[in-house]
Structure formats: structure tokens, C-alpha cells
Amino acid sequence: MWENSNRPYIEGGCLTSIYDLYSMVFHWGQSNDEGSEHTLDYIRYPMELQVWHIKRGLNTLLDAIAAKESDGILIVSYFFQITNADNSYLDHIITNLWRIIKPGTKVHVPPFPLLWIFPYFETDYYTYNGSLTQPPCSEIVTWILQPEPIAISSSQVAQFRQICSSDGPILLNCRPVQRVNGRNVYFYS
């Protein structure tokens, strides 16, 4: 983890607050035709990385949920698209996946530049106000979706599918894509 003065953060663009990095969550499906919790132009990707940020001053996820602010959490989502070649920038994470042998396992991954995984961008993204994708599904999230997918090979996605829960390999850890439900989705350019 980072000292507070070194913690990565995001601000500007469509945001009216500063958000401190909290965690990164990967979602995948049983096949390469599912896995992302969002679609773009009706395309569902095999994997989605959600980079969670907490509004500065709230400190923890529980604080953000308890505050019930509509913009308490920022989640920036990146989609992964299957390519023939491995994405070497993901090696720092993927080479450690085999060490996750049971629920609650913690694995130290040596530090590396976050830009190796996800690209820097200032414009050309989608945004909307929505909810957490897991209980309590609170309506406290500003979502930013980066439409340019990141490359990943089938064998790399397969390594995520080898992570185990108490019931065996986690082949699917994404929820079904939800309807827009009257939300306004904006393209920021």
C-alpha cells in the first residue's frame, strides 16, 4: 500500500472531487464471450478491470457506503480484448495468480508502474452515475468507461479462471449486464 502522500489519485475532467486509489478488481467469465460487467456497442468483453477510487475525505469503502453520497466512489473500467500474443505488461499480476490457492489468500506483488496495466487518458470516455456491482449495490458510484480495450491472450485469461474459491475454480465472477434504467450516459471528449 501507499503512504497517503504517495497514494495515486485522479481528478479533473468530468470529476468535481479528488479520488484516491482504493483497489483494482478483475472480472471475467466462463468463456471469451462474457466477463465484462458493461458492454460497448452491445459488445461484451472477456474481462473487465475496475479501478476503484474513494472520494478524498471518506477514506474507506465502508465510509463511502455509509456517507451515501452519489459520487462517493469512482470506478474507472477498462475492457480486455483477446489477442494472439500475451500482454507482457500484465506479467506482474498473472505470474502471481497461481499463488492464490484458497479464499482469503493475500499475495504480495512487487511494485510496478500502474500505467503498465492501464493507459493514461484525459478525454474520449463514457461516464454515468450508477451503483456498485455487488451488494449492497448502493447508488454512490461515478463510472468512467475507457472504450479502447487492452490486449490480453486467451491463455492469460485462462490463468484468472484458475483462481479458486471454496467451491473450486472461479470461472465466472461478473454479474449480468444491467439495463441503463433511465440513467444518462455521457461521452466526454
Short mmCIF file of N, CA and C in Angstrom, two decimals:
data_model
loop_
_atom_site.label_atom_id
_atom_site.label_comp_id
_atom_site.label_asym_id
_atom_site.label_seq_id
_atom_site.Cartn_x
_atom_site.Cartn_y
_atom_site.Cartn_z
N MET A 1 0.84 -1.18 0.00
CA MET A 1 0.00 0.00 0.00
C MET A 1 0.88 1.24 0.00
N TRP A 2 0.23 2.35 -0.21
CA TRP A 2 0.95 3.61 -0.32
C TRP A 2 0.81 4.43 0.95
N GLU A 3 1.84 5.22 1.20
CA GLU A 3 1.70 6.26 2.21
C GLU A 3 0.69 7.26 1.64
N ASN A 4 -0.05 7.97 2.48
CA ASN A 4 -1.06 8.91 1.99
C ASN A 4 -0.49 9.92 1.02
N SER A 5 0.73 10.39 1.24
CA SER A 5 1.30 11.40 0.35
C SER A 5 1.67 10.83 -1.01
N ASN A 6 1.82 9.50 -1.11
CA ASN A 6 2.20 8.86 -2.37
C ASN A 6 1.06 8.11 -3.03
N ARG A 7 -0.10 8.12 -2.43
CA ARG A 7 -1.24 7.35 -2.97
C ARG A 7 -1.66 7.94 -4.31
N PRO A 8 -1.78 7.10 -5.34
CA PRO A 8 -2.27 7.59 -6.63
C PRO A 8 -3.69 8.14 -6.49
N TYR A 9 -3.99 9.16 -7.26
CA TYR A 9 -5.32 9.76 -7.22
C TYR A 9 -5.69 10.22 -8.61
N ILE A 10 -6.96 10.57 -8.75
CA ILE A 10 -7.47 11.05 -10.03
C ILE A 10 -8.35 12.27 -9.76
N GLU A 11 -8.27 13.24 -10.68
CA GLU A 11 -9.10 14.45 -10.58
C GLU A 11 -9.23 15.05 -11.98
N GLY A 12 -10.12 16.02 -12.10
CA GLY A 12 -10.29 16.74 -13.36
C GLY A 12 -11.31 16.10 -14.28
N GLY A 13 -11.35 16.59 -15.51
CA GLY A 13 -12.31 16.09 -16.49
C GLY A 13 -13.72 16.29 -16.00
N CYS A 14 -14.50 15.23 -15.98
CA CYS A 14 -15.89 15.30 -15.54
C CYS A 14 -16.04 15.26 -14.02
N LEU A 15 -14.94 15.13 -13.31
CA LEU A 15 -14.99 14.97 -11.84
C LEU A 15 -14.96 16.31 -11.14
N THR A 16 -15.69 16.40 -10.04
CA THR A 16 -15.72 17.63 -9.25
C THR A 16 -14.98 17.46 -7.92
N SER A 17 -14.44 16.27 -7.68
CA SER A 17 -13.69 15.99 -6.45
C SER A 17 -12.41 15.26 -6.80
N ILE A 18 -11.57 15.05 -5.80
CA ILE A 18 -10.36 14.25 -5.94
C ILE A 18 -10.68 12.86 -5.39
N TYR A 19 -10.21 11.82 -6.08
CA TYR A 19 -10.47 10.44 -5.69
C TYR A 19 -9.15 9.70 -5.53
N ASP A 20 -8.98 9.07 -4.37
CA ASP A 20 -7.77 8.30 -4.08
C ASP A 20 -7.96 6.84 -4.46
N LEU A 21 -6.91 6.26 -5.06
CA LEU A 21 -6.96 4.86 -5.46
C LEU A 21 -7.23 3.98 -4.25
N TYR A 22 -8.14 3.03 -4.41
CA TYR A 22 -8.51 2.13 -3.32
C TYR A 22 -8.13 0.68 -3.65
N SER A 23 -8.55 0.20 -4.82
CA SER A 23 -8.25 -1.18 -5.19
C SER A 23 -8.49 -1.40 -6.68
N MET A 24 -8.04 -2.55 -7.15
CA MET A 24 -8.29 -2.97 -8.52
C MET A 24 -8.98 -4.33 -8.48
N VAL A 25 -10.06 -4.45 -9.25
CA VAL A 25 -10.85 -5.68 -9.25
C VAL A 25 -10.99 -6.16 -10.70
N PHE A 26 -10.61 -7.41 -10.93
CA PHE A 26 -10.77 -8.02 -12.25
C PHE A 26 -12.05 -8.85 -12.26
N HIS A 27 -12.79 -8.76 -13.36
CA HIS A 27 -13.99 -9.59 -13.57
C HIS A 27 -13.79 -10.37 -14.86
N TRP A 28 -14.19 -11.64 -14.87
CA TRP A 28 -14.07 -12.47 -16.05
C TRP A 28 -15.23 -13.45 -16.10
N GLY A 29 -15.38 -14.10 -17.25
CA GLY A 29 -16.46 -15.06 -17.43
C GLY A 29 -15.94 -16.44 -17.77
N GLN A 30 -16.87 -17.37 -17.98
CA GLN A 30 -16.51 -18.76 -18.30
C GLN A 30 -15.94 -18.90 -19.70
N SER A 31 -16.32 -17.98 -20.58
CA SER A 31 -15.85 -18.03 -21.96
C SER A 31 -15.35 -16.64 -22.35
N ASN A 32 -14.77 -16.56 -23.52
CA ASN A 32 -14.26 -15.27 -24.00
C ASN A 32 -15.36 -14.38 -24.56
N ASP A 33 -16.62 -14.84 -24.47
CA ASP A 33 -17.76 -14.05 -24.92
C ASP A 33 -18.48 -13.35 -23.78
N GLU A 34 -17.97 -13.50 -22.56
CA GLU A 34 -18.58 -12.86 -21.40
C GLU A 34 -17.48 -12.56 -20.39
N GLY A 35 -17.82 -11.74 -19.43
CA GLY A 35 -16.85 -11.42 -18.38
C GLY A 35 -16.92 -9.98 -17.94
N SER A 36 -17.12 -9.08 -18.91
CA SER A 36 -17.24 -7.66 -18.54
C SER A 36 -18.62 -7.41 -17.95
N GLU A 37 -18.68 -6.45 -17.05
CA GLU A 37 -19.96 -6.09 -16.44
C GLU A 37 -20.64 -4.95 -17.18
N HIS A 38 -19.99 -4.45 -18.22
CA HIS A 38 -20.53 -3.41 -19.10
C HIS A 38 -20.38 -3.89 -20.54
N THR A 39 -21.14 -3.29 -21.43
CA THR A 39 -20.95 -3.51 -22.86
C THR A 39 -20.69 -2.17 -23.53
N LEU A 40 -20.04 -2.23 -24.66
CA LEU A 40 -19.87 -1.05 -25.51
C LEU A 40 -20.35 -1.44 -26.90
N ASP A 41 -21.30 -0.70 -27.43
CA ASP A 41 -21.91 -1.04 -28.72
C ASP A 41 -22.37 -2.50 -28.73
N TYR A 42 -22.95 -2.94 -27.62
CA TYR A 42 -23.50 -4.28 -27.45
C TYR A 42 -22.43 -5.38 -27.45
N ILE A 43 -21.18 -5.01 -27.32
CA ILE A 43 -20.09 -5.98 -27.25
C ILE A 43 -19.74 -6.23 -25.79
N ARG A 44 -19.72 -7.50 -25.41
CA ARG A 44 -19.29 -7.88 -24.06
C ARG A 44 -17.89 -8.47 -24.18
N TYR A 45 -16.99 -8.00 -23.37
CA TYR A 45 -15.59 -8.41 -23.43
C TYR A 45 -15.32 -9.55 -22.45
N PRO A 46 -14.24 -10.32 -22.66
CA PRO A 46 -13.96 -11.46 -21.79
C PRO A 46 -13.52 -11.08 -20.38
N MET A 47 -13.07 -9.83 -20.23
CA MET A 47 -12.59 -9.40 -18.93
C MET A 47 -12.73 -7.89 -18.79
N GLU A 48 -12.93 -7.44 -17.55
CA GLU A 48 -13.02 -6.02 -17.24
C GLU A 48 -12.21 -5.77 -15.97
N LEU A 49 -11.40 -4.75 -16.00
CA LEU A 49 -10.67 -4.30 -14.81
C LEU A 49 -11.38 -3.06 -14.28
N GLN A 50 -11.78 -3.11 -13.02
CA GLN A 50 -12.41 -1.96 -12.38
C GLN A 50 -11.42 -1.40 -11.36
N VAL A 51 -11.02 -0.15 -11.59
CA VAL A 51 -10.08 0.52 -10.69
C VAL A 51 -10.90 1.41 -9.77
N TRP A 52 -10.98 1.02 -8.50
CA TRP A 52 -11.83 1.68 -7.51
C TRP A 52 -11.08 2.83 -6.86
N HIS A 53 -11.78 3.95 -6.71
CA HIS A 53 -11.25 5.13 -6.03
C HIS A 53 -12.28 5.60 -5.01
N ILE A 54 -11.81 6.12 -3.89
CA ILE A 54 -12.67 6.66 -2.84
C ILE A 54 -12.52 8.18 -2.83
N LYS A 55 -13.64 8.86 -2.74
CA LYS A 55 -13.62 10.33 -2.68
C LYS A 55 -12.77 10.77 -1.49
N ARG A 56 -11.85 11.69 -1.76
CA ARG A 56 -10.95 12.16 -0.71
C ARG A 56 -11.76 12.67 0.48
N GLY A 57 -11.36 12.24 1.66
CA GLY A 57 -12.06 12.60 2.88
C GLY A 57 -12.93 11.47 3.42
N LEU A 58 -13.27 10.51 2.57
CA LEU A 58 -14.09 9.38 3.01
C LEU A 58 -13.23 8.20 3.49
N ASN A 59 -12.05 8.05 2.94
CA ASN A 59 -11.01 7.12 3.39
C ASN A 59 -11.24 5.64 3.08
N THR A 60 -12.36 5.06 3.43
CA THR A 60 -12.56 3.62 3.21
C THR A 60 -13.85 3.37 2.44
N LEU A 61 -13.97 2.16 1.93
CA LEU A 61 -15.18 1.77 1.22
C LEU A 61 -16.39 1.85 2.15
N LEU A 62 -16.23 1.40 3.37
CA LEU A 62 -17.35 1.46 4.33
C LEU A 62 -17.76 2.90 4.61
N ASP A 63 -16.77 3.81 4.70
CA ASP A 63 -17.09 5.24 4.88
C ASP A 63 -17.90 5.75 3.70
N ALA A 64 -17.49 5.37 2.48
CA ALA A 64 -18.18 5.85 1.28
C ALA A 64 -19.60 5.31 1.21
N ILE A 65 -19.79 4.05 1.58
CA ILE A 65 -21.14 3.47 1.58
C ILE A 65 -22.01 4.15 2.63
N ALA A 66 -21.44 4.35 3.81
CA ALA A 66 -22.20 4.98 4.91
C ALA A 66 -22.56 6.42 4.60
N ALA A 67 -21.69 7.15 3.89
CA ALA A 67 -21.94 8.56 3.58
C ALA A 67 -23.09 8.72 2.60
N LYS A 68 -23.36 7.71 1.78
CA LYS A 68 -24.46 7.72 0.81
C LYS A 68 -24.40 8.90 -0.14
N GLU A 69 -23.19 9.38 -0.43
CA GLU A 69 -23.04 10.46 -1.42
C GLU A 69 -23.09 9.84 -2.81
N SER A 70 -23.80 10.47 -3.72
CA SER A 70 -23.97 9.91 -5.06
C SER A 70 -22.66 9.81 -5.82
N ASP A 71 -21.63 10.52 -5.36
CA ASP A 71 -20.33 10.48 -6.01
C ASP A 71 -19.22 10.05 -5.04
N GLY A 72 -19.56 9.21 -4.08
CA GLY A 72 -18.60 8.79 -3.06
C GLY A 72 -17.51 7.87 -3.57
N ILE A 73 -17.82 7.15 -4.65
CA ILE A 73 -16.86 6.21 -5.23
C ILE A 73 -16.74 6.50 -6.72
N LEU A 74 -15.54 6.40 -7.21
CA LEU A 74 -15.27 6.49 -8.65
C LEU A 74 -14.69 5.15 -9.07
N ILE A 75 -15.27 4.56 -10.10
CA ILE A 75 -14.71 3.33 -10.66
C ILE A 75 -14.41 3.57 -12.13
N VAL A 76 -13.14 3.38 -12.48
CA VAL A 76 -12.71 3.50 -13.87
C VAL A 76 -12.57 2.09 -14.42
N SER A 77 -13.31 1.79 -15.49
CA SER A 77 -13.32 0.45 -16.06
C SER A 77 -12.56 0.40 -17.37
N TYR A 78 -11.79 -0.68 -17.49
CA TYR A 78 -11.03 -0.97 -18.71
C TYR A 78 -11.45 -2.35 -19.19
N PHE A 79 -11.65 -2.47 -20.49
CA PHE A 79 -12.04 -3.74 -21.09
C PHE A 79 -10.81 -4.43 -21.67
N PHE A 80 -10.86 -5.76 -21.69
CA PHE A 80 -9.78 -6.55 -22.27
C PHE A 80 -10.30 -7.29 -23.49
N GLN A 81 -9.50 -7.28 -24.55
CA GLN A 81 -9.86 -7.94 -25.80
C GLN A 81 -8.81 -9.01 -26.10
N ILE A 82 -9.28 -10.18 -26.52
CA ILE A 82 -8.39 -11.30 -26.80
C ILE A 82 -7.53 -11.01 -28.03
N THR A 83 -6.22 -11.25 -27.88
CA THR A 83 -5.26 -11.15 -28.98
C THR A 83 -4.43 -12.44 -28.98
N ASN A 84 -3.66 -12.64 -30.03
CA ASN A 84 -2.84 -13.85 -30.13
C ASN A 84 -1.65 -13.83 -29.18
N ALA A 85 -1.10 -12.67 -28.94
CA ALA A 85 0.12 -12.56 -28.11
C ALA A 85 -0.22 -12.21 -26.67
N ASP A 86 0.60 -12.71 -25.75
CA ASP A 86 0.46 -12.31 -24.35
C ASP A 86 0.74 -10.82 -24.20
N ASN A 87 0.11 -10.21 -23.21
CA ASN A 87 0.37 -8.82 -22.85
C ASN A 87 1.40 -8.85 -21.72
N SER A 88 2.66 -8.56 -22.04
CA SER A 88 3.74 -8.67 -21.06
C SER A 88 3.58 -7.69 -19.90
N TYR A 89 2.83 -6.61 -20.11
CA TYR A 89 2.62 -5.65 -19.03
C TYR A 89 1.79 -6.24 -17.89
N LEU A 90 1.05 -7.30 -18.17
CA LEU A 90 0.24 -7.95 -17.14
C LEU A 90 1.01 -9.02 -16.37
N ASP A 91 2.25 -9.30 -16.78
CA ASP A 91 3.03 -10.37 -16.16
C ASP A 91 3.18 -10.21 -14.65
N HIS A 92 3.31 -8.98 -14.17
CA HIS A 92 3.49 -8.77 -12.73
C HIS A 92 2.31 -9.32 -11.93
N ILE A 93 1.16 -9.30 -12.52
CA ILE A 93 -0.03 -9.83 -11.85
C ILE A 93 -0.21 -11.31 -12.18
N ILE A 94 -0.18 -11.64 -13.45
CA ILE A 94 -0.50 -13.00 -13.88
C ILE A 94 0.48 -14.03 -13.34
N THR A 95 1.76 -13.69 -13.24
CA THR A 95 2.73 -14.66 -12.73
C THR A 95 2.52 -14.97 -11.25
N ASN A 96 1.70 -14.21 -10.58
CA ASN A 96 1.41 -14.45 -9.16
C ASN A 96 0.06 -15.10 -8.92
N LEU A 97 -0.75 -15.26 -9.96
CA LEU A 97 -2.10 -15.80 -9.76
C LEU A 97 -2.09 -17.22 -9.21
N TRP A 98 -1.13 -18.03 -9.61
CA TRP A 98 -1.08 -19.42 -9.15
C TRP A 98 -0.92 -19.51 -7.63
N ARG A 99 -0.44 -18.43 -7.01
CA ARG A 99 -0.22 -18.42 -5.57
C ARG A 99 -1.52 -18.22 -4.78
N ILE A 100 -2.59 -17.86 -5.48
CA ILE A 100 -3.89 -17.68 -4.83
C ILE A 100 -4.56 -19.05 -4.81
N ILE A 101 -4.36 -19.77 -3.71
CA ILE A 101 -4.77 -21.17 -3.66
C ILE A 101 -6.05 -21.42 -2.88
N LYS A 102 -6.48 -20.43 -2.10
CA LYS A 102 -7.72 -20.59 -1.34
C LYS A 102 -8.28 -19.21 -1.03
N PRO A 103 -9.56 -19.13 -0.67
CA PRO A 103 -10.17 -17.83 -0.36
C PRO A 103 -9.39 -17.12 0.75
N GLY A 104 -9.27 -15.82 0.60
CA GLY A 104 -8.59 -15.00 1.60
C GLY A 104 -7.08 -14.96 1.45
N THR A 105 -6.54 -15.67 0.46
CA THR A 105 -5.09 -15.66 0.25
C THR A 105 -4.64 -14.26 -0.14
N LYS A 106 -3.59 -13.79 0.51
CA LYS A 106 -3.00 -12.50 0.16
C LYS A 106 -1.65 -12.75 -0.47
N VAL A 107 -1.41 -12.13 -1.60
CA VAL A 107 -0.16 -12.30 -2.32
C VAL A 107 0.46 -10.94 -2.53
N HIS A 108 1.72 -10.81 -2.15
CA HIS A 108 2.44 -9.55 -2.38
C HIS A 108 2.93 -9.53 -3.82
N VAL A 109 2.55 -8.50 -4.54
CA VAL A 109 3.03 -8.28 -5.90
C VAL A 109 4.01 -7.11 -5.83
N PRO A 110 5.24 -7.32 -6.26
CA PRO A 110 6.21 -6.21 -6.21
C PRO A 110 5.68 -4.99 -6.96
N PRO A 111 6.01 -3.80 -6.48
CA PRO A 111 5.52 -2.57 -7.12
C PRO A 111 5.92 -2.48 -8.60
N PHE A 112 5.04 -1.89 -9.37
CA PHE A 112 5.29 -1.63 -10.79
C PHE A 112 4.45 -0.43 -11.19
N PRO A 113 4.83 0.25 -12.26
CA PRO A 113 4.04 1.42 -12.70
C PRO A 113 2.63 1.00 -13.12
N LEU A 114 1.63 1.65 -12.57
CA LEU A 114 0.25 1.33 -12.91
C LEU A 114 -0.04 1.56 -14.39
N LEU A 115 0.68 2.47 -15.01
CA LEU A 115 0.49 2.73 -16.44
C LEU A 115 0.85 1.52 -17.29
N TRP A 116 1.55 0.55 -16.73
CA TRP A 116 1.83 -0.68 -17.47
C TRP A 116 0.54 -1.44 -17.73
N ILE A 117 -0.41 -1.35 -16.82
CA ILE A 117 -1.66 -2.10 -16.98
C ILE A 117 -2.70 -1.30 -17.73
N PHE A 118 -2.92 -0.08 -17.30
CA PHE A 118 -3.97 0.70 -17.94
C PHE A 118 -3.43 2.05 -18.39
N PRO A 119 -3.85 2.47 -19.58
CA PRO A 119 -3.31 3.69 -20.18
C PRO A 119 -3.85 4.97 -19.54
N TYR A 120 -3.04 5.98 -19.60
CA TYR A 120 -3.43 7.32 -19.17
C TYR A 120 -4.36 7.90 -20.24
N PHE A 121 -5.42 8.57 -19.83
CA PHE A 121 -6.29 9.25 -20.78
C PHE A 121 -6.95 10.44 -20.10
N GLU A 122 -7.29 11.43 -20.89
CA GLU A 122 -7.96 12.62 -20.38
C GLU A 122 -9.32 12.84 -21.03
N THR A 123 -9.50 12.30 -22.22
CA THR A 123 -10.74 12.50 -22.96
C THR A 123 -11.16 11.19 -23.61
N ASP A 124 -12.27 11.27 -24.33
CA ASP A 124 -12.80 10.14 -25.09
C ASP A 124 -13.14 8.94 -24.21
N TYR A 125 -14.05 9.17 -23.26
CA TYR A 125 -14.52 8.11 -22.39
C TYR A 125 -16.01 8.32 -22.10
N TYR A 126 -16.65 7.27 -21.64
CA TYR A 126 -18.05 7.33 -21.24
C TYR A 126 -18.12 7.49 -19.72
N THR A 127 -19.15 8.16 -19.26
CA THR A 127 -19.35 8.31 -17.82
C THR A 127 -20.84 8.31 -17.50
N TYR A 128 -21.16 7.80 -16.34
CA TYR A 128 -22.54 7.83 -15.85
C TYR A 128 -22.52 7.65 -14.34
N ASN A 129 -23.61 8.02 -13.69
CA ASN A 129 -23.77 7.79 -12.26
C ASN A 129 -24.57 6.51 -12.08
N GLY A 130 -24.05 5.61 -11.25
CA GLY A 130 -24.71 4.33 -11.07
C GLY A 130 -24.43 3.72 -9.72
N SER A 131 -24.40 2.40 -9.69
CA SER A 131 -24.31 1.69 -8.42
C SER A 131 -23.09 0.77 -8.38
N LEU A 132 -22.81 0.30 -7.17
CA LEU A 132 -21.84 -0.78 -7.00
C LEU A 132 -22.40 -2.01 -7.71
N THR A 133 -21.53 -2.87 -8.23
CA THR A 133 -22.00 -4.07 -8.93
C THR A 133 -22.10 -5.27 -8.00
N GLN A 134 -21.91 -5.06 -6.73
CA GLN A 134 -22.03 -6.11 -5.73
C GLN A 134 -22.75 -5.54 -4.52
N PRO A 135 -23.37 -6.40 -3.71
CA PRO A 135 -24.09 -5.88 -2.55
C PRO A 135 -23.20 -4.97 -1.69
N PRO A 136 -23.77 -3.86 -1.22
CA PRO A 136 -25.18 -3.52 -1.16
C PRO A 136 -25.72 -2.81 -2.42
N CYS A 137 -24.96 -2.77 -3.52
CA CYS A 137 -25.40 -2.16 -4.79
C CYS A 137 -25.85 -0.70 -4.60
N SER A 138 -25.19 0.01 -3.70
CA SER A 138 -25.52 1.41 -3.40
C SER A 138 -25.32 2.29 -4.62
N GLU A 139 -26.21 3.26 -4.80
CA GLU A 139 -26.15 4.22 -5.91
C GLU A 139 -25.19 5.35 -5.53
N ILE A 140 -23.90 5.03 -5.46
CA ILE A 140 -22.91 6.00 -4.99
C ILE A 140 -21.68 6.06 -5.90
N VAL A 141 -21.82 5.57 -7.13
CA VAL A 141 -20.65 5.43 -8.00
C VAL A 141 -20.72 6.35 -9.21
N THR A 142 -19.64 7.04 -9.46
CA THR A 142 -19.42 7.67 -10.76
C THR A 142 -18.59 6.67 -11.55
N TRP A 143 -19.12 6.23 -12.66
CA TRP A 143 -18.43 5.27 -13.53
C TRP A 143 -17.76 6.01 -14.67
N ILE A 144 -16.55 5.61 -15.00
CA ILE A 144 -15.86 6.06 -16.21
C ILE A 144 -15.46 4.80 -16.97
N LEU A 145 -15.87 4.71 -18.23
CA LEU A 145 -15.55 3.55 -19.06
C LEU A 145 -14.60 3.98 -20.16
N GLN A 146 -13.42 3.38 -20.17
CA GLN A 146 -12.43 3.64 -21.22
C GLN A 146 -12.76 2.71 -22.38
N PRO A 147 -13.18 3.26 -23.54
CA PRO A 147 -13.66 2.41 -24.62
C PRO A 147 -12.57 1.66 -25.40
N GLU A 148 -11.32 2.06 -25.27
CA GLU A 148 -10.24 1.40 -26.02
C GLU A 148 -9.78 0.17 -25.24
N PRO A 149 -10.05 -1.05 -25.74
CA PRO A 149 -9.71 -2.24 -24.96
C PRO A 149 -8.21 -2.48 -24.86
N ILE A 150 -7.84 -3.18 -23.80
CA ILE A 150 -6.46 -3.58 -23.53
C ILE A 150 -6.29 -5.01 -24.05
N ALA A 151 -5.14 -5.30 -24.63
CA ALA A 151 -4.87 -6.63 -25.17
C ALA A 151 -4.60 -7.64 -24.05
N ILE A 152 -5.09 -8.85 -24.26
CA ILE A 152 -4.81 -9.98 -23.36
C ILE A 152 -4.97 -11.25 -24.17
N SER A 153 -4.17 -12.26 -23.90
CA SER A 153 -4.28 -13.52 -24.64
C SER A 153 -5.27 -14.46 -23.95
N SER A 154 -5.76 -15.44 -24.69
CA SER A 154 -6.67 -16.44 -24.11
C SER A 154 -6.01 -17.18 -22.97
N SER A 155 -4.72 -17.49 -23.11
CA SER A 155 -4.03 -18.22 -22.05
C SER A 155 -3.90 -17.37 -20.78
N GLN A 156 -3.77 -16.05 -20.94
CA GLN A 156 -3.70 -15.19 -19.76
C GLN A 156 -5.05 -15.12 -19.05
N VAL A 157 -6.15 -15.02 -19.80
CA VAL A 157 -7.48 -15.03 -19.18
C VAL A 157 -7.70 -16.37 -18.48
N ALA A 158 -7.25 -17.45 -19.10
CA ALA A 158 -7.42 -18.78 -18.50
C ALA A 158 -6.75 -18.87 -17.14
N GLN A 159 -5.66 -18.15 -16.95
CA GLN A 159 -4.98 -18.17 -15.65
C GLN A 159 -5.83 -17.50 -14.56
N PHE A 160 -6.59 -16.48 -14.92
CA PHE A 160 -7.52 -15.89 -13.95
C PHE A 160 -8.60 -16.90 -13.58
N ARG A 161 -9.04 -17.69 -14.54
CA ARG A 161 -10.09 -18.68 -14.29
C ARG A 161 -9.62 -19.83 -13.40
N GLN A 162 -8.33 -19.91 -13.13
CA GLN A 162 -7.79 -20.95 -12.24
C GLN A 162 -7.82 -20.54 -10.77
N ILE A 163 -8.09 -19.26 -10.49
CA ILE A 163 -8.18 -18.81 -9.10
C ILE A 163 -9.34 -19.55 -8.44
N CYS A 164 -9.13 -20.00 -7.21
CA CYS A 164 -10.12 -20.85 -6.55
C CYS A 164 -10.87 -20.14 -5.43
N SER A 165 -12.11 -20.53 -5.29
CA SER A 165 -12.92 -20.18 -4.12
C SER A 165 -13.07 -21.48 -3.32
N SER A 166 -13.86 -21.46 -2.29
CA SER A 166 -14.07 -22.68 -1.50
C SER A 166 -14.82 -23.74 -2.32
N ASP A 167 -15.45 -23.33 -3.43
CA ASP A 167 -16.19 -24.26 -4.29
C ASP A 167 -15.39 -24.72 -5.51
N GLY A 168 -14.13 -24.31 -5.63
CA GLY A 168 -13.32 -24.69 -6.77
C GLY A 168 -12.96 -23.47 -7.61
N PRO A 169 -12.49 -23.70 -8.85
CA PRO A 169 -12.07 -22.58 -9.70
C PRO A 169 -13.19 -21.55 -9.91
N ILE A 170 -12.81 -20.29 -9.91
CA ILE A 170 -13.77 -19.20 -10.16
C ILE A 170 -13.81 -18.98 -11.67
N LEU A 171 -14.76 -19.61 -12.31
CA LEU A 171 -14.88 -19.50 -13.76
C LEU A 171 -15.63 -18.24 -14.17
N LEU A 172 -16.41 -17.70 -13.27
CA LEU A 172 -17.28 -16.56 -13.57
C LEU A 172 -17.38 -15.71 -12.32
N ASN A 173 -16.94 -14.46 -12.40
CA ASN A 173 -17.08 -13.57 -11.24
C ASN A 173 -17.62 -12.21 -11.65
N CYS A 174 -18.51 -12.23 -12.63
CA CYS A 174 -19.13 -10.99 -13.09
C CYS A 174 -20.64 -11.13 -12.98
N ARG A 175 -21.30 -10.01 -12.82
CA ARG A 175 -22.76 -10.07 -12.79
C ARG A 175 -23.26 -9.85 -14.22
N PRO A 176 -24.50 -10.23 -14.48
CA PRO A 176 -25.06 -9.98 -15.81
C PRO A 176 -25.08 -8.47 -16.10
N VAL A 177 -24.96 -8.13 -17.36
CA VAL A 177 -25.05 -6.72 -17.76
C VAL A 177 -26.44 -6.22 -17.40
N GLN A 178 -26.49 -5.04 -16.80
CA GLN A 178 -27.75 -4.46 -16.35
C GLN A 178 -28.29 -3.47 -17.38
N ARG A 179 -29.58 -3.24 -17.35
CA ARG A 179 -30.18 -2.22 -18.21
C ARG A 179 -29.74 -0.84 -17.75
N VAL A 180 -29.82 0.13 -18.62
CA VAL A 180 -29.43 1.50 -18.30
C VAL A 180 -30.40 2.10 -17.27
N ASN A 181 -31.64 1.65 -17.29
CA ASN A 181 -32.65 2.09 -16.31
C ASN A 181 -32.79 3.61 -16.22
N GLY A 182 -32.84 4.26 -17.36
CA GLY A 182 -33.08 5.70 -17.39
C GLY A 182 -31.88 6.56 -17.03
N ARG A 183 -30.74 5.94 -16.78
CA ARG A 183 -29.54 6.72 -16.46
C ARG A 183 -29.05 7.43 -17.72
N ASN A 184 -28.48 8.60 -17.52
CA ASN A 184 -27.85 9.31 -18.63
C ASN A 184 -26.40 8.87 -18.73
N VAL A 185 -26.00 8.44 -19.91
CA VAL A 185 -24.62 8.05 -20.18
C VAL A 185 -24.04 9.12 -21.09
N TYR A 186 -22.92 9.69 -20.68
CA TYR A 186 -22.30 10.79 -21.42
C TYR A 186 -20.97 10.35 -22.01
N PHE A 187 -20.65 10.92 -23.18
CA PHE A 187 -19.33 10.72 -23.77
C PHE A 187 -18.55 12.00 -23.56
N TYR A 188 -17.43 11.91 -22.89
CA TYR A 188 -16.60 13.08 -22.58
C TYR A 188 -15.45 13.14 -23.56
N SER A 189 -15.40 14.23 -24.35
CA SER A 189 -14.29 14.35 -25.31
C SER A 189 -13.63 15.71 -25.21
#
